[in-house]
Short mmCIF file of C-alpha atoms in Angstrom, two decimals:
data_model
loop_
_atom_site.label_atom_id
_atom_site.label_comp_id
_atom_site.label_asym_id
_atom_site.label_seq_id
_atom_site.Cartn_x
_atom_site.Cartn_y
_atom_site.Cartn_z
CA UNK O 25 9.20 -22.46 -0.64
CA UNK O 26 9.80 -19.27 2.17
CA UNK O 27 8.78 -16.59 1.48
CA UNK O 28 9.85 -13.39 3.07
CA UNK O 29 6.70 -11.31 4.73
CA UNK O 30 6.08 -7.75 6.34
CA UNK O 31 3.56 -7.06 7.97
CA UNK O 32 2.15 -4.41 5.60
CA UNK O 33 -1.87 -3.38 6.90
CA UNK O 34 -3.55 -4.13 9.76
CA UNK O 35 -7.69 -2.25 9.53
CA UNK O 36 -9.39 -2.23 13.54
CA UNK O 37 -12.95 -2.96 13.01
CA UNK O 38 -14.76 -1.55 16.85
CA UNK O 39 -17.95 -3.43 14.30
CA UNK O 40 -16.92 -6.77 13.77
CA UNK O 41 -15.11 -9.40 16.31
CA UNK O 42 -12.64 -10.04 13.68
CA UNK O 43 -9.84 -7.88 12.84
CA UNK O 44 -7.53 -7.83 9.66
CA UNK O 45 -3.26 -7.40 8.94
CA UNK O 46 -2.11 -8.22 5.00
CA UNK O 47 1.25 -10.09 5.22
CA UNK O 48 2.67 -8.57 1.77
CA UNK O 49 5.77 -10.42 0.17
CA UNK O 50 8.97 -8.19 -0.28
CA UNK O 51 10.36 -8.74 -2.97
CA UNK O 52 6.67 -8.63 -4.87
CA UNK O 53 3.42 -7.85 -5.37
CA UNK O 54 1.97 -10.61 -3.28
CA UNK O 55 -0.41 -9.96 0.10
CA UNK O 56 -2.64 -12.39 1.75
CA UNK O 57 -4.86 -11.42 4.74
CA UNK O 58 -4.97 -13.26 8.89
CA UNK O 59 -8.08 -12.64 10.57
CA UNK O 60 -6.93 -11.54 13.49
CA UNK O 61 -9.24 -10.81 17.29
CA UNK O 62 -9.15 -7.71 18.18
CA UNK O 63 -6.68 -8.19 21.56
CA UNK O 64 -4.18 -8.74 18.85
CA UNK O 65 -5.35 -6.38 16.55
CA UNK O 66 -4.51 -3.15 19.38
CA UNK O 67 -1.03 -4.65 20.55
CA UNK O 68 0.12 -5.05 16.90
CA UNK O 69 -1.14 -1.99 15.52
CA UNK O 70 0.53 -0.46 19.03
CA UNK O 71 3.90 -1.43 19.14
CA UNK O 72 4.49 -0.66 15.31
CA UNK O 73 3.39 2.58 16.30
CA UNK O 74 6.61 4.53 17.59
CA UNK O 75 7.29 5.49 21.01
CA UNK O 76 4.00 3.50 22.56
CA UNK O 77 5.61 1.51 25.90
CA UNK O 78 2.75 -0.45 28.02
CA UNK O 79 2.15 0.54 31.65
CA UNK O 80 2.51 -3.07 32.73
CA UNK O 81 3.71 -5.97 30.61
CA UNK O 82 1.14 -7.41 28.68
CA UNK O 83 0.73 -10.86 27.59
CA UNK O 84 2.78 -11.23 24.19
CA UNK O 85 5.99 -9.08 26.39
CA UNK O 86 5.37 -11.69 28.96
CA UNK O 87 6.54 -14.25 26.19
CA UNK O 88 9.45 -12.14 24.65
CA UNK O 89 10.51 -11.08 28.85
CA UNK O 90 10.51 -15.16 28.96
CA UNK O 91 12.10 -15.66 25.99
CA UNK O 92 15.17 -13.01 27.17
CA UNK O 93 15.46 -14.89 29.68
CA UNK O 94 16.25 -18.28 28.59
CA UNK O 95 18.60 -16.58 26.51
CA UNK O 96 16.50 -16.18 22.83
CA UNK O 97 15.43 -14.60 20.37
CA UNK O 98 12.43 -14.23 18.56
CA UNK O 99 14.10 -15.13 14.52
CA UNK O 100 10.66 -14.69 13.12
CA UNK O 101 7.48 -16.50 12.39
CA UNK O 102 6.50 -18.78 10.11
CA UNK O 103 2.30 -19.58 8.78
CA UNK O 104 3.91 -23.17 7.52
CA UNK O 105 -0.16 -24.12 7.17
CA UNK O 106 -3.48 -23.82 5.82
CA UNK O 107 -6.03 -25.94 7.35
CA UNK O 108 -9.92 -24.93 6.66
CA UNK O 109 -9.85 -20.46 6.45
CA UNK O 110 -7.36 -21.31 9.59
CA UNK O 111 -3.88 -20.69 9.16
CA UNK O 112 -1.17 -22.13 11.13
CA UNK O 113 2.02 -21.24 12.63
CA UNK O 114 5.44 -21.79 14.39
CA UNK O 115 7.02 -18.13 16.54
CA UNK O 116 11.04 -19.13 15.44
CA UNK O 117 13.99 -17.95 18.46
CA UNK O 118 17.28 -18.56 17.90
CA UNK O 119 19.14 -19.85 21.56
CA UNK O 120 22.48 -17.20 21.58
CA UNK O 121 23.96 -20.97 21.20
CA UNK O 122 22.02 -21.69 18.01
CA UNK O 123 19.89 -24.09 17.76
CA UNK O 124 17.02 -23.52 16.68
CA UNK O 125 13.26 -23.74 18.26
CA UNK O 126 9.73 -23.43 17.11
CA UNK O 127 6.84 -23.04 19.21
CA UNK O 128 3.65 -23.54 17.42
CA UNK O 129 1.53 -20.63 17.41
CA UNK O 130 -1.41 -19.16 16.27
CA UNK O 131 -0.05 -16.67 13.39
CA UNK O 132 -2.13 -13.37 15.34
CA UNK O 133 -0.51 -13.99 18.39
CA UNK O 134 2.99 -14.66 17.07
CA UNK O 135 3.47 -11.83 15.08
CA UNK O 136 2.38 -9.76 18.26
CA UNK O 137 4.83 -11.21 19.91
CA UNK O 138 7.31 -11.10 16.20
CA UNK O 139 6.25 -7.30 17.12
#
């Protein structure tokens, strides 16, 4: 059963290697943390703030631009598995003809592309 989640918080610390994002259940109170790298955390943080436009496209922008060029849109991120404390995900794209394409991804990269 799928549970719709939304980005709730981003914790960025220059003192540790791993940063934390919290996903919260849309129609409930559950939330869970995902440890991510500093690059993904800062990219996600910048994108959720109003008005930020990078001076040049970042790697996550490249993925969005490729999807757009192929007439596909990012529909969602599916976090599908937890194995030995590591989350696995798919970036779900939908083409204009309705075809759904799931691309294996780290959750942090998929979330960065989605925002």
